[in-house]
PDB file of C-alpha atoms in Angstrom:
ATOM      1  CA  MET C   1      19.650  17.210   5.061  1.00  0.00           C
ATOM      2  CA  VAL C   2      17.826  19.003   7.857  1.00  0.00           C
ATOM      3  CA  TYR C   3      16.575  21.779   5.700  1.00  0.00           C
ATOM      4  CA  LEU C   4      14.971  19.010   3.607  1.00  0.00           C
ATOM      5  CA  ILE C   5      13.493  17.030   6.028  1.00  0.00           C
ATOM      6  CA  LEU C   6      11.839  20.179   7.835  1.00  0.00           C
ATOM      7  CA  LYS C   7      10.960  20.995   4.449  1.00  0.00           C
ATOM      8  CA  ARG C   8       9.034  17.801   3.381  1.00  0.00           C
ATOM      9  CA  LEU C   9       7.666  17.965   7.420  1.00  0.00           C
ATOM     10  CA  LEU C  10       5.818  21.347   6.398  1.00  0.00           C
ATOM     11  CA  GLN C  11       4.506  20.025   3.119  1.00  0.00           C
ATOM     12  CA  SER C  12       2.898  16.752   5.063  1.00  0.00           C
ATOM     13  CA  PHE C  13       1.278  18.256   7.321  1.00  0.00           C
ATOM     14  CA  PHE C  14      -0.292  20.774   4.466  1.00  0.00           C
ATOM     15  CA  VAL C  15      -1.375  17.158   2.393  1.00  0.00           C
ATOM     16  CA  MET C  16      -2.180  15.656   5.421  1.00  0.00           C
ATOM     17  CA  LEU C  17      -4.093  18.177   6.061  1.00  0.00           C
ATOM     18  CA  ALA C  18      -6.388  18.619   2.379  1.00  0.00           C
ATOM     19  CA  VAL C  19      -6.936  15.016   3.126  1.00  0.00           C
ATOM     20  CA  ALA C  20      -8.719  14.974   5.710  1.00  0.00           C
ATOM     21  CA  PHE C  21     -10.822  17.871   5.031  1.00  0.00           C
ATOM     22  CA  LEU C  22     -10.984  16.078   0.999  1.00  0.00           C
ATOM     23  CA  ALA C  23     -12.167  12.812   3.359  1.00  0.00           C
ATOM     24  CA  PHE C  24     -14.375  14.606   5.545  1.00  0.00           C
ATOM     25  CA  SER C  25     -16.231  16.344   2.914  1.00  0.00           C
ATOM     26  CA  LEU C  26     -16.657  13.426   1.128  1.00  0.00           C
ATOM     27  CA  PHE C  27     -18.274  11.125   3.285  1.00  0.00           C
ATOM     28  CA  ARG C  28     -20.941  13.449   4.747  1.00  0.00           C
ATOM     29  CA  PHE C  29     -22.739  12.324   0.950  1.00  0.00           C
ATOM     30  CA  VAL C  30     -22.374   8.762   0.889  1.00  0.00           C
ATOM     31  CA  GLY C  31     -26.216   8.545   2.876  1.00  0.00           C
ATOM     32  CA  ASP C  32     -27.469   9.104   6.218  1.00  0.00           C
ATOM     33  CA  PRO C  33     -25.693   7.033   8.831  1.00  0.00           C
ATOM     34  CA  VAL C  34     -29.130   7.547  11.693  1.00  0.00           C
ATOM     35  CA  SER C  35     -30.581   5.388   9.453  1.00  0.00           C
ATOM     36  CA  GLN C  36     -28.470   2.955   9.637  1.00  0.00           C
ATOM     37  CA  MET C  37     -28.741   3.075  12.929  1.00  0.00           C
ATOM     38  CA  THR C  38     -31.605   2.879  13.611  1.00  0.00           C
ATOM     39  CA  GLY C  39     -35.032   1.061  12.427  1.00  0.00           C
ATOM     40  CA  VAL C  40     -38.350   2.495  11.044  1.00  0.00           C
ATOM     41  CA  GLU C  41     -39.963   1.999  13.898  1.00  0.00           C
ATOM     42  CA  THR C  42     -37.290   4.849  14.990  1.00  0.00           C
ATOM     43  CA  SER C  43     -39.620   8.040  16.160  1.00  0.00           C
ATOM     44  CA  VAL C  44     -38.400  11.586  14.324  1.00  0.00           C
ATOM     45  CA  GLU C  45     -37.467  12.442  17.926  1.00  0.00           C
ATOM     46  CA  ASP C  46     -35.408   9.596  17.873  1.00  0.00           C
ATOM     47  CA  ARG C  47     -33.845  10.727  15.110  1.00  0.00           C
ATOM     48  CA  GLU C  48     -33.049  13.934  15.795  1.00  0.00           C
ATOM     49  CA  ARG C  49     -31.791  13.593  19.577  1.00  0.00           C
ATOM     50  CA  LEU C  50     -29.449  10.499  18.384  1.00  0.00           C
ATOM     51  CA  ARG C  51     -27.569  12.718  15.046  1.00  0.00           C
ATOM     52  CA  ASP C  52     -27.874  15.923  17.887  1.00  0.00           C
ATOM     53  CA  GLU C  53     -25.463  13.656  20.150  1.00  0.00           C
ATOM     54  CA  LEU C  54     -23.726  12.183  17.329  1.00  0.00           C
ATOM     55  CA  GLY C  55     -23.292  16.124  16.326  1.00  0.00           C
ATOM     56  CA  LEU C  56     -24.110  15.932  13.073  1.00  0.00           C
ATOM     57  CA  ASN C  57     -27.207  19.171  13.181  1.00  0.00           C
ATOM     58  CA  ASP C  58     -23.239  21.424  13.745  1.00  0.00           C
ATOM     59  CA  PRO C  59     -21.848  23.930  11.064  1.00  0.00           C
ATOM     60  CA  PHE C  60     -19.700  22.340   8.252  1.00  0.00           C
ATOM     61  CA  ILE C  61     -16.275  23.701   9.987  1.00  0.00           C
ATOM     62  CA  PHE C  62     -17.265  22.994  13.338  1.00  0.00           C
ATOM     63  CA  GLN C  63     -17.575  19.099  12.607  1.00  0.00           C
ATOM     64  CA  PHE C  64     -14.642  19.603  10.664  1.00  0.00           C
ATOM     65  CA  ALA C  65     -12.381  21.799  13.126  1.00  0.00           C
ATOM     66  CA  ARG C  66     -13.815  18.300  15.642  1.00  0.00           C
ATOM     67  CA  PHE C  67     -12.944  16.001  13.270  1.00  0.00           C
ATOM     68  CA  THR C  68      -9.172  16.627  12.533  1.00  0.00           C
ATOM     69  CA  GLY C  69      -8.525  18.108  16.835  1.00  0.00           C
ATOM     70  CA  ASP C  70      -9.115  15.012  17.533  1.00  0.00           C
ATOM     71  CA  LEU C  71      -6.544  13.500  14.919  1.00  0.00           C
ATOM     72  CA  VAL C  72      -3.817  15.726  16.328  1.00  0.00           C
ATOM     73  CA  GLN C  73      -5.016  14.613  19.686  1.00  0.00           C
ATOM     74  CA  GLY C  74      -4.698  10.729  18.754  1.00  0.00           C
ATOM     75  CA  ASP C  75      -9.018  10.322  19.242  1.00  0.00           C
ATOM     76  CA  PHE C  76     -10.305   8.244  16.207  1.00  0.00           C
ATOM     77  CA  GLY C  77     -13.772   8.620  17.617  1.00  0.00           C
ATOM     78  CA  PHE C  78     -16.264   5.876  17.898  1.00  0.00           C
ATOM     79  CA  SER C  79     -17.697   3.858  15.308  1.00  0.00           C
ATOM     80  CA  TYR C  80     -21.187   4.242  14.183  1.00  0.00           C
ATOM     81  CA  ARG C  81     -21.602   0.235  13.835  1.00  0.00           C
ATOM     82  CA  THR C  82     -20.787  -0.538  16.576  1.00  0.00           C
ATOM     83  CA  ARG C  83     -20.123   2.478  19.281  1.00  0.00           C
ATOM     84  CA  GLU C  84     -16.087   0.375  19.332  1.00  0.00           C
ATOM     85  CA  PRO C  85     -13.495   3.279  19.363  1.00  0.00           C
ATOM     86  CA  VAL C  86     -11.810   3.613  15.897  1.00  0.00           C
ATOM     87  CA  GLY C  87      -8.106   3.770  17.028  1.00  0.00           C
ATOM     88  CA  GLU C  88      -8.922  -0.653  18.913  1.00  0.00           C
ATOM     89  CA  MET C  89     -10.410  -0.928  15.479  1.00  0.00           C
ATOM     90  CA  ILE C  90      -7.301   0.161  13.188  1.00  0.00           C
ATOM     91  CA  ALA C  91      -4.600  -1.199  15.533  1.00  0.00           C
ATOM     92  CA  LYS C  92      -6.551  -4.325  15.762  1.00  0.00           C
ATOM     93  CA  ARG C  93      -6.804  -4.455  11.547  1.00  0.00           C
ATOM     94  CA  LEU C  94      -3.003  -2.931  11.091  1.00  0.00           C
ATOM     95  CA  PRO C  95      -1.389  -5.903  10.807  1.00  0.00           C
ATOM     96  CA  ALA C  96      -3.079  -8.578   9.129  1.00  0.00           C
ATOM     97  CA  THR C  97      -2.901  -5.179   5.911  1.00  0.00           C
ATOM     98  CA  LEU C  98       1.130  -4.855   6.989  1.00  0.00           C
ATOM     99  CA  GLU C  99       1.819  -8.306   6.892  1.00  0.00           C
ATOM    100  CA  LEU C 100      -0.244  -9.063   3.652  1.00  0.00           C
ATOM    101  CA  GLY C 101       1.297  -5.747   1.861  1.00  0.00           C
ATOM    102  CA  THR C 102       5.146  -6.101   2.869  1.00  0.00           C
ATOM    103  CA  PHE C 103       4.787  -9.544   2.021  1.00  0.00           C
ATOM    104  CA  ALA C 104       3.834  -9.735  -1.179  1.00  0.00           C
ATOM    105  CA  LEU C 105       6.010  -6.048  -1.672  1.00  0.00           C
ATOM    106  CA  VAL C 106       9.485  -8.525  -0.890  1.00  0.00           C
ATOM    107  CA  ILE C 107       7.957 -11.005  -3.669  1.00  0.00           C
ATOM    108  CA  SER C 108       7.506  -8.547  -6.059  1.00  0.00           C
ATOM    109  CA  LEU C 109      11.079  -7.717  -5.066  1.00  0.00           C
ATOM    110  CA  VAL C 110      12.278 -10.699  -4.687  1.00  0.00           C
ATOM    111  CA  VAL C 111      10.922 -12.089  -8.092  1.00  0.00           C
ATOM    112  CA  GLY C 112      11.089  -8.933 -10.312  1.00  0.00           C
ATOM    113  CA  ILE C 113      14.544  -7.494  -9.952  1.00  0.00           C
ATOM    114  CA  PRO C 114      16.330 -10.438 -10.557  1.00  0.00           C
ATOM    115  CA  ALA C 115      14.006 -11.369 -14.071  1.00  0.00           C
ATOM    116  CA  GLY C 116      14.575  -6.978 -14.583  1.00  0.00           C
ATOM    117  CA  ILE C 117      18.123  -7.376 -15.080  1.00  0.00           C
ATOM    118  CA  TYR C 118      17.803 -10.303 -16.931  1.00  0.00           C
ATOM    119  CA  THR C 119      15.220  -9.520 -20.236  1.00  0.00           C
ATOM    120  CA  ALA C 120      17.583  -6.438 -19.947  1.00  0.00           C
ATOM    121  CA  LEU C 121      20.851  -7.966 -19.955  1.00  0.00           C
ATOM    122  CA  ARG C 122      19.137 -11.017 -22.906  1.00  0.00           C
ATOM    123  CA  PRO C 123      16.637  -8.679 -24.797  1.00  0.00           C
ATOM    124  CA  ARG C 124      16.198 -11.197 -26.951  1.00  0.00           C
ATOM    125  CA  GLY C 125      16.554 -14.294 -25.973  1.00  0.00           C
ATOM    126  CA  PHE C 126      13.463 -17.581 -25.374  1.00  0.00           C
ATOM    127  CA  VAL C 127      13.441 -17.353 -21.768  1.00  0.00           C
ATOM    128  CA  SER C 128      13.482 -12.938 -21.689  1.00  0.00           C
ATOM    129  CA  GLN C 129      11.264 -12.843 -24.451  1.00  0.00           C
ATOM    130  CA  SER C 130       9.010 -15.616 -22.505  1.00  0.00           C
ATOM    131  CA  ILE C 131       8.968 -13.734 -18.935  1.00  0.00           C
ATOM    132  CA  LEU C 132       7.456 -10.582 -20.769  1.00  0.00           C
ATOM    133  CA  LEU C 133       4.935 -12.406 -22.169  1.00  0.00           C
ATOM    134  CA  VAL C 134       3.556 -13.995 -18.842  1.00  0.00           C
ATOM    135  CA  THR C 135       4.412 -10.619 -17.010  1.00  0.00           C
ATOM    136  CA  LEU C 136       2.123  -8.749 -20.092  1.00  0.00           C
ATOM    137  CA  VAL C 137      -1.217 -12.171 -19.428  1.00  0.00           C
ATOM    138  CA  GLY C 138      -0.645 -11.874 -15.686  1.00  0.00           C
ATOM    139  CA  VAL C 139      -0.843  -7.691 -15.574  1.00  0.00           C
ATOM    140  CA  SER C 140      -3.506  -7.828 -18.275  1.00  0.00           C
ATOM    141  CA  ILE C 141      -5.723  -9.697 -15.541  1.00  0.00           C
ATOM    142  CA  PRO C 142      -7.938  -8.272 -12.623  1.00  0.00           C
ATOM    143  CA  THR C 143      -6.245  -8.736  -9.624  1.00  0.00           C
ATOM    144  CA  PHE C 144      -9.940 -10.442  -8.008  1.00  0.00           C
ATOM    145  CA  VAL C 145      -9.056 -12.842 -10.971  1.00  0.00           C
ATOM    146  CA  ILE C 146      -5.989 -14.394 -10.179  1.00  0.00           C
ATOM    147  CA  GLY C 147      -7.169 -14.368  -6.614  1.00  0.00           C
ATOM    148  CA  ILE C 148     -10.039 -16.699  -8.431  1.00  0.00           C
ATOM    149  CA  ILE C 149      -7.748 -18.460 -10.078  1.00  0.00           C
ATOM    150  CA  LEU C 150      -5.124 -19.231  -7.501  1.00  0.00           C
ATOM    151  CA  ILE C 151      -8.000 -20.503  -5.291  1.00  0.00           C
ATOM    152  CA  PHE C 152      -9.112 -22.605  -7.403  1.00  0.00           C
ATOM    153  CA  LEU C 153      -6.368 -24.823  -8.762  1.00  0.00           C
ATOM    154  CA  PHE C 154      -3.817 -24.435  -5.004  1.00  0.00           C
ATOM    155  CA  GLY C 155      -6.765 -24.288  -2.456  1.00  0.00           C
ATOM    156  CA  VAL C 156      -9.512 -26.628  -4.483  1.00  0.00           C
ATOM    157  CA  GLN C 157      -8.185 -29.335  -6.833  1.00  0.00           C
ATOM    158  CA  LEU C 158      -4.519 -29.059  -5.207  1.00  0.00           C
ATOM    159  CA  ALA C 159      -5.859 -28.664  -1.635  1.00  0.00           C
ATOM    160  CA  TRP C 160      -2.171 -27.083  -0.306  1.00  0.00           C
ATOM    161  CA  LEU C 161      -3.070 -23.909   1.034  1.00  0.00           C
ATOM    162  CA  PRO C 162      -5.790 -22.073   2.566  1.00  0.00           C
ATOM    163  CA  THR C 163      -8.716 -19.696   1.124  1.00  0.00           C
ATOM    164  CA  PHE C 164      -9.808 -17.683   3.139  1.00  0.00           C
ATOM    165  CA  GLY C 165      -8.916 -16.488   6.710  1.00  0.00           C
ATOM    166  CA  ARG C 166      -6.353 -15.017   8.429  1.00  0.00           C
ATOM    167  CA  ASN C 167      -4.516 -18.335  11.022  1.00  0.00           C
ATOM    168  CA  GLY C 168      -2.444 -19.320  13.394  1.00  0.00           C
ATOM    169  CA  THR C 169      -1.723 -15.433  14.212  1.00  0.00           C
ATOM    170  CA  VAL C 170      -0.232 -15.357  18.243  1.00  0.00           C
ATOM    171  CA  ASP C 171      -0.091 -11.941  20.220  1.00  0.00           C
ATOM    172  CA  LEU C 172       3.534 -10.335  20.395  1.00  0.00           C
ATOM    173  CA  GLY C 173       2.509  -7.659  23.146  1.00  0.00           C
ATOM    174  CA  GLY C 174      -0.244  -6.256  21.091  1.00  0.00           C
ATOM    175  CA  TRP C 175       0.827  -6.636  17.852  1.00  0.00           C
ATOM    176  CA  SER C 176      -1.247 -10.415  15.963  1.00  0.00           C
ATOM    177  CA  THR C 177       1.304 -11.992  13.633  1.00  0.00           C
ATOM    178  CA  SER C 178       1.407 -14.646  10.623  1.00  0.00           C
ATOM    179  CA  PHE C 179       5.242 -14.681  10.872  1.00  0.00           C
ATOM    180  CA  LEU C 180       6.105 -17.342  13.878  1.00  0.00           C
ATOM    181  CA  THR C 181       4.010 -20.617  12.598  1.00  0.00           C
ATOM    182  CA  LEU C 182       3.349 -22.621   9.817  1.00  0.00           C
ATOM    183  CA  ASP C 183      -0.677 -21.768   9.561  1.00  0.00           C
ATOM    184  CA  GLY C 184       0.304 -18.867  10.025  1.00  0.00           C
ATOM    185  CA  TRP C 185       2.655 -18.311   6.209  1.00  0.00           C
ATOM    186  CA  ARG C 186      -0.103 -21.151   4.628  1.00  0.00           C
ATOM    187  CA  SER C 187      -2.854 -18.790   4.981  1.00  0.00           C
ATOM    188  CA  LEU C 188      -0.670 -15.490   3.431  1.00  0.00           C
ATOM    189  CA  ILE C 189       0.914 -17.049   0.366  1.00  0.00           C
ATOM    190  CA  LEU C 190      -2.812 -16.854  -1.788  1.00  0.00           C
ATOM    191  CA  PRO C 191      -3.371 -13.038  -1.223  1.00  0.00           C
ATOM    192  CA  ALA C 192       0.236 -12.292  -1.258  1.00  0.00           C
ATOM    193  CA  MET C 193       1.212 -14.040  -4.628  1.00  0.00           C
ATOM    194  CA  THR C 194      -2.987 -12.100  -5.669  1.00  0.00           C
ATOM    195  CA  LEU C 195      -0.764  -8.604  -3.961  1.00  0.00           C
ATOM    196  CA  GLY C 196       2.389  -8.088  -5.301  1.00  0.00           C
ATOM    197  CA  VAL C 197       1.505  -9.781  -8.991  1.00  0.00           C
ATOM    198  CA  TYR C 198       0.722  -6.456 -10.727  1.00  0.00           C
ATOM    199  CA  GLN C 199       3.859  -5.358  -7.942  1.00  0.00           C
ATOM    200  CA  LEU C 200       6.724  -7.881  -9.229  1.00  0.00           C
ATOM    201  CA  THR C 201       4.838  -6.787 -13.226  1.00  0.00           C
ATOM    202  CA  LEU C 202       5.360  -2.786 -12.923  1.00  0.00           C
ATOM    203  CA  THR C 203       9.015  -3.802 -10.716  1.00  0.00           C
ATOM    204  CA  MET C 204      10.397  -5.767 -13.231  1.00  0.00           C
ATOM    205  CA  ARG C 205      10.102  -3.370 -16.378  1.00  0.00           C
ATOM    206  CA  LEU C 206      10.784  -0.166 -14.582  1.00  0.00           C
ATOM    207  CA  VAL C 207      14.203  -2.189 -14.041  1.00  0.00           C
ATOM    208  CA  ARG C 208      14.610  -3.609 -16.849  1.00  0.00           C
ATOM    209  CA  ALA C 209      13.953  -0.364 -18.455  1.00  0.00           C
ATOM    210  CA  GLN C 210      16.218   0.609 -16.817  1.00  0.00           C
ATOM    211  CA  MET C 211      18.719  -1.410 -17.212  1.00  0.00           C
ATOM    212  CA  MET C 212      19.089  -1.620 -20.602  1.00  0.00           C
ATOM    213  CA  GLU C 213      19.412   2.944 -20.858  1.00  0.00           C
ATOM    214  CA  VAL C 214      22.528   2.680 -18.812  1.00  0.00           C
ATOM    215  CA  LEU C 215      23.880   0.602 -20.533  1.00  0.00           C
ATOM    216  CA  ARG C 216      23.408   2.483 -23.446  1.00  0.00           C
ATOM    217  CA  SER C 217      25.102   5.279 -21.528  1.00  0.00           C
ATOM    218  CA  ASP C 218      29.124   6.321 -22.546  1.00  0.00           C
ATOM    219  CA  TYR C 219      30.303   6.082 -19.081  1.00  0.00           C
ATOM    220  CA  ILE C 220      29.102   1.791 -19.349  1.00  0.00           C
ATOM    221  CA  ARG C 221      30.928   1.811 -23.378  1.00  0.00           C
ATOM    222  CA  PHE C 222      33.654   3.630 -21.952  1.00  0.00           C
ATOM    223  CA  ALA C 223      34.361   0.898 -19.272  1.00  0.00           C
ATOM    224  CA  THR C 224      33.691  -1.836 -21.780  1.00  0.00           C
ATOM    225  CA  ALA C 225      36.753  -0.453 -23.657  1.00  0.00           C
ATOM    226  CA  ARG C 226      38.892  -0.377 -20.521  1.00  0.00           C
ATOM    227  CA  GLY C 227      38.122  -4.140 -19.956  1.00  0.00           C
ATOM    228  CA  VAL C 228      36.536  -4.115 -16.771  1.00  0.00           C
ATOM    229  CA  PRO C 229      35.119  -7.384 -15.777  1.00  0.00           C
ATOM    230  CA  TYR C 230      30.644  -7.999 -17.347  1.00  0.00           C
ATOM    231  CA  ARG C 231      30.358  -8.699 -13.533  1.00  0.00           C
ATOM    232  CA  GLN C 232      31.269  -5.960 -11.975  1.00  0.00           C
ATOM    233  CA  LEU C 233      30.241  -3.402 -15.230  1.00  0.00           C
ATOM    234  CA  TYR C 234      26.322  -4.703 -14.772  1.00  0.00           C
ATOM    235  CA  PHE C 235      26.286  -5.182 -11.365  1.00  0.00           C
ATOM    236  CA  LYS C 236      28.463  -2.861  -9.838  1.00  0.00           C
ATOM    237  CA  HIS C 237      27.987   0.288 -11.967  1.00  0.00           C
ATOM    238  CA  ALA C 238      25.490  -0.345 -14.421  1.00  0.00           C
ATOM    239  CA  LEU C 239      23.139  -2.067 -11.527  1.00  0.00           C
ATOM    240  CA  ALA C 240      23.697   0.751  -9.033  1.00  0.00           C
ATOM    241  CA  ASN C 241      22.617   3.421 -11.024  1.00  0.00           C
ATOM    242  CA  THR C 242      19.584   2.010 -11.921  1.00  0.00           C
ATOM    243  CA  MET C 243      18.176   1.218  -8.718  1.00  0.00           C
ATOM    244  CA  VAL C 244      17.973   5.177  -8.109  1.00  0.00           C
ATOM    245  CA  PRO C 245      14.575   5.645 -10.160  1.00  0.00           C
ATOM    246  CA  VAL C 246      13.471   2.280  -8.889  1.00  0.00           C
ATOM    247  CA  ILE C 247      13.492   3.432  -5.101  1.00  0.00           C
ATOM    248  CA  THR C 248      10.711   5.959  -5.255  1.00  0.00           C
ATOM    249  CA  ILE C 249       8.876   3.021  -7.090  1.00  0.00           C
ATOM    250  CA  ILE C 250       9.144   0.690  -4.837  1.00  0.00           C
ATOM    251  CA  GLY C 251       8.234   2.850  -2.122  1.00  0.00           C
ATOM    252  CA  LEU C 252       4.743   3.878  -3.839  1.00  0.00           C
ATOM    253  CA  GLN C 253       4.612   0.271  -4.340  1.00  0.00           C
ATOM    254  CA  PHE C 254       4.419  -0.248  -0.536  1.00  0.00           C
ATOM    255  CA  GLY C 255       1.639   2.442   0.103  1.00  0.00           C
ATOM    256  CA  GLY C 256      -0.078   1.574  -2.712  1.00  0.00           C
ATOM    257  CA  VAL C 257      -0.376  -2.080  -1.334  1.00  0.00           C
ATOM    258  CA  VAL C 258      -1.345  -1.182   1.868  1.00  0.00           C
ATOM    259  CA  ALA C 259      -3.853   1.284   0.257  1.00  0.00           C
ATOM    260  CA  PHE C 260      -5.729  -0.414  -2.821  1.00  0.00           C
ATOM    261  CA  SER C 261      -5.469  -4.860  -0.749  1.00  0.00           C
ATOM    262  CA  ILE C 262      -8.981  -4.007  -0.132  1.00  0.00           C
ATOM    263  CA  VAL C 263     -10.134  -6.208  -3.355  1.00  0.00           C
ATOM    264  CA  THR C 264      -7.282  -8.763  -2.084  1.00  0.00           C
ATOM    265  CA  GLU C 265      -9.032  -8.929   1.519  1.00  0.00           C
ATOM    266  CA  SER C 266     -12.422  -9.375   0.261  1.00  0.00           C
ATOM    267  CA  VAL C 267     -11.043 -12.077  -1.777  1.00  0.00           C
ATOM    268  CA  PHE C 268      -9.637 -14.049   0.614  1.00  0.00           C
ATOM    269  CA  GLN C 269     -11.864 -12.631   4.097  1.00  0.00           C
ATOM    270  CA  TRP C 270      -8.763 -11.175   4.490  1.00  0.00           C
ATOM    271  CA  PRO C 271      -9.436  -9.737   8.392  1.00  0.00           C
ATOM    272  CA  GLY C 272      -7.670  -5.967   7.734  1.00  0.00           C
ATOM    273  CA  MET C 273      -7.929  -2.873   7.171  1.00  0.00           C
ATOM    274  CA  GLY C 274      -9.412  -2.800   3.655  1.00  0.00           C
ATOM    275  CA  LEU C 275     -11.802  -5.537   4.775  1.00  0.00           C
ATOM    276  CA  LEU C 276     -13.027  -3.180   7.094  1.00  0.00           C
ATOM    277  CA  PHE C 277     -13.506  -0.056   4.862  1.00  0.00           C
ATOM    278  CA  LEU C 278     -15.670  -2.022   2.642  1.00  0.00           C
ATOM    279  CA  GLU C 279     -17.527  -3.640   5.369  1.00  0.00           C
ATOM    280  CA  SER C 280     -17.683   0.530   6.887  1.00  0.00           C
ATOM    281  CA  ILE C 281     -19.297   1.308   2.757  1.00  0.00           C
ATOM    282  CA  ARG C 282     -21.599  -1.197   3.744  1.00  0.00           C
ATOM    283  CA  PHE C 283     -23.302   0.552   6.831  1.00  0.00           C
ATOM    284  CA  VAL C 284     -22.440   4.116   6.102  1.00  0.00           C
ATOM    285  CA  ASP C 285     -20.152   3.966   9.086  1.00  0.00           C
ATOM    286  CA  ILE C 286     -18.199   7.588   8.421  1.00  0.00           C
ATOM    287  CA  PRO C 287     -15.393   8.028  10.921  1.00  0.00           C
ATOM    288  CA  VAL C 288     -13.821   4.679  10.250  1.00  0.00           C
ATOM    289  CA  MET C 289     -14.667   5.575   6.498  1.00  0.00           C
ATOM    290  CA  GLY C 290     -12.719   9.544   7.171  1.00  0.00           C
ATOM    291  CA  VAL C 291      -9.755   7.861   9.448  1.00  0.00           C
ATOM    292  CA  TYR C 292      -8.998   4.957   7.266  1.00  0.00           C
ATOM    293  CA  LEU C 293      -8.450   7.154   3.929  1.00  0.00           C
ATOM    294  CA  VAL C 294      -6.192   9.837   7.203  1.00  0.00           C
ATOM    295  CA  VAL C 295      -3.861   6.967   8.304  1.00  0.00           C
ATOM    296  CA  ILE C 296      -3.298   6.025   4.699  1.00  0.00           C
ATOM    297  CA  ALA C 297      -2.275   9.138   3.083  1.00  0.00           C
ATOM    298  CA  PHE C 298      -0.206   8.408   6.030  1.00  0.00           C
ATOM    299  CA  PHE C 299       1.150   6.231   4.790  1.00  0.00           C
ATOM    300  CA  PHE C 300       2.034   7.399   1.601  1.00  0.00           C
ATOM    301  CA  VAL C 301       3.884  10.883   3.316  1.00  0.00           C
ATOM    302  CA  ILE C 302       5.813   8.568   6.080  1.00  0.00           C
ATOM    303  CA  VAL C 303       6.578   6.444   2.480  1.00  0.00           C
ATOM    304  CA  ASN C 304       8.064   9.740   0.911  1.00  0.00           C
ATOM    305  CA  LEU C 305       9.931  10.937   3.281  1.00  0.00           C
ATOM    306  CA  VAL C 306      11.669   7.891   3.128  1.00  0.00           C
ATOM    307  CA  VAL C 307      12.076   7.504  -0.629  1.00  0.00           C
ATOM    308  CA  ASP C 308      13.431  11.279  -0.512  1.00  0.00           C
ATOM    309  CA  MET C 309      16.076  10.822   2.701  1.00  0.00           C
ATOM    310  CA  LEU C 310      17.397   7.291   1.050  1.00  0.00           C
ATOM    311  CA  TYR C 311      18.370   9.438  -2.551  1.00  0.00           C
ATOM    312  CA  VAL C 312      20.185  11.715  -0.763  1.00  0.00           C
ATOM    313  CA  ALA C 313      21.847   9.097   0.448  1.00  0.00           C
ATOM    314  CA  ILE C 314      22.142   7.235  -2.928  1.00  0.00           C
ATOM    315  CA  ASP C 315      22.780   9.546  -5.181  1.00  0.00           C
ATOM    316  CA  PRO C 316      26.018  12.179  -3.922  1.00  0.00           C
ATOM    317  CA  ARG C 317      24.743  14.431  -7.086  1.00  0.00           C
ATOM    318  CA  LEU C 318      21.755  15.323  -4.665  1.00  0.00           C
ATOM    319  CA  ARG C 319      23.894  15.281  -0.683  1.00  0.00           C
ATOM    320  CA  VAL C 320      25.841  18.405  -3.433  1.00  0.00           C
ATOM    321  CA  LYS C 321      22.579  20.148  -4.324  1.00  0.00           C
ATOM    322  CA  GLU C 322      21.722  20.243  -0.396  1.00  0.00           C
ATOM    323  CA  ALA C 323      25.028  21.331   0.898  1.00  0.00           C
ATOM    324  CA  ALA C 324      24.832  24.361  -1.396  1.00  0.00           C
TER     325      ALA C 324
END
């Protein structure tokens, strides 16, 4: 286990270094931040002085070395647009994105796993076919369209839920949460449902496919012939082997939900990191864009490391292989 962790940490280091290099390289071509920070009346001398202050005239290798060195030390620099520390801007938006992603993932798991098991056990039933049809339609519709439909139905027509913003937040030692108030939960429902539809469909279909494959295996047929009760057969033997590949998808889903919540946050004006990233693109705020991608990559690295550890904990074959 120790060897596996050290190997994954070494791989993660090179992954983060590559992501930092790509993020820093790509955003050098999105525009000139000095043009966004100054007006038409600014003289050429003032523009050049500002570029020198920001270090934009330094060679590329020096800029990248300064960028990575500051990241390692926890110094994310300052925003070109607001002159605020980027770390503080990310910290303010991070709770909103994590809560949205967590709630969306919980919805997808709570609904997707039971639906996948049911459709696998009764693949030709009318209810199973209806579930598959509904999920196929849901995954085929773009996320922003689903958000608009939910806003129109539950926010405009029924007026049950708020349609934008994050309300009812409570500050817990620098961490703002919506989970402690009714208004917070009400404002969280629509964006979480919008973000969780695709994840729900993916979870359900993966569980269904894996469950049906396990049920066709020889040891399940042998257990059936021995008279093992169906409830024990399905939920103890078959489901346990079904969840091994599903764990990987669940881990990647959480990283994907955090990374790709940009559209949902834009539709619902949810004050998370995705909305901050869009605003940074608009104003060519290169430090914020670069740090955002590095933070998202860090989430993926951590999630993958946790998934690898869960693999070893669940599958005894991997434990034997690692011990060898």
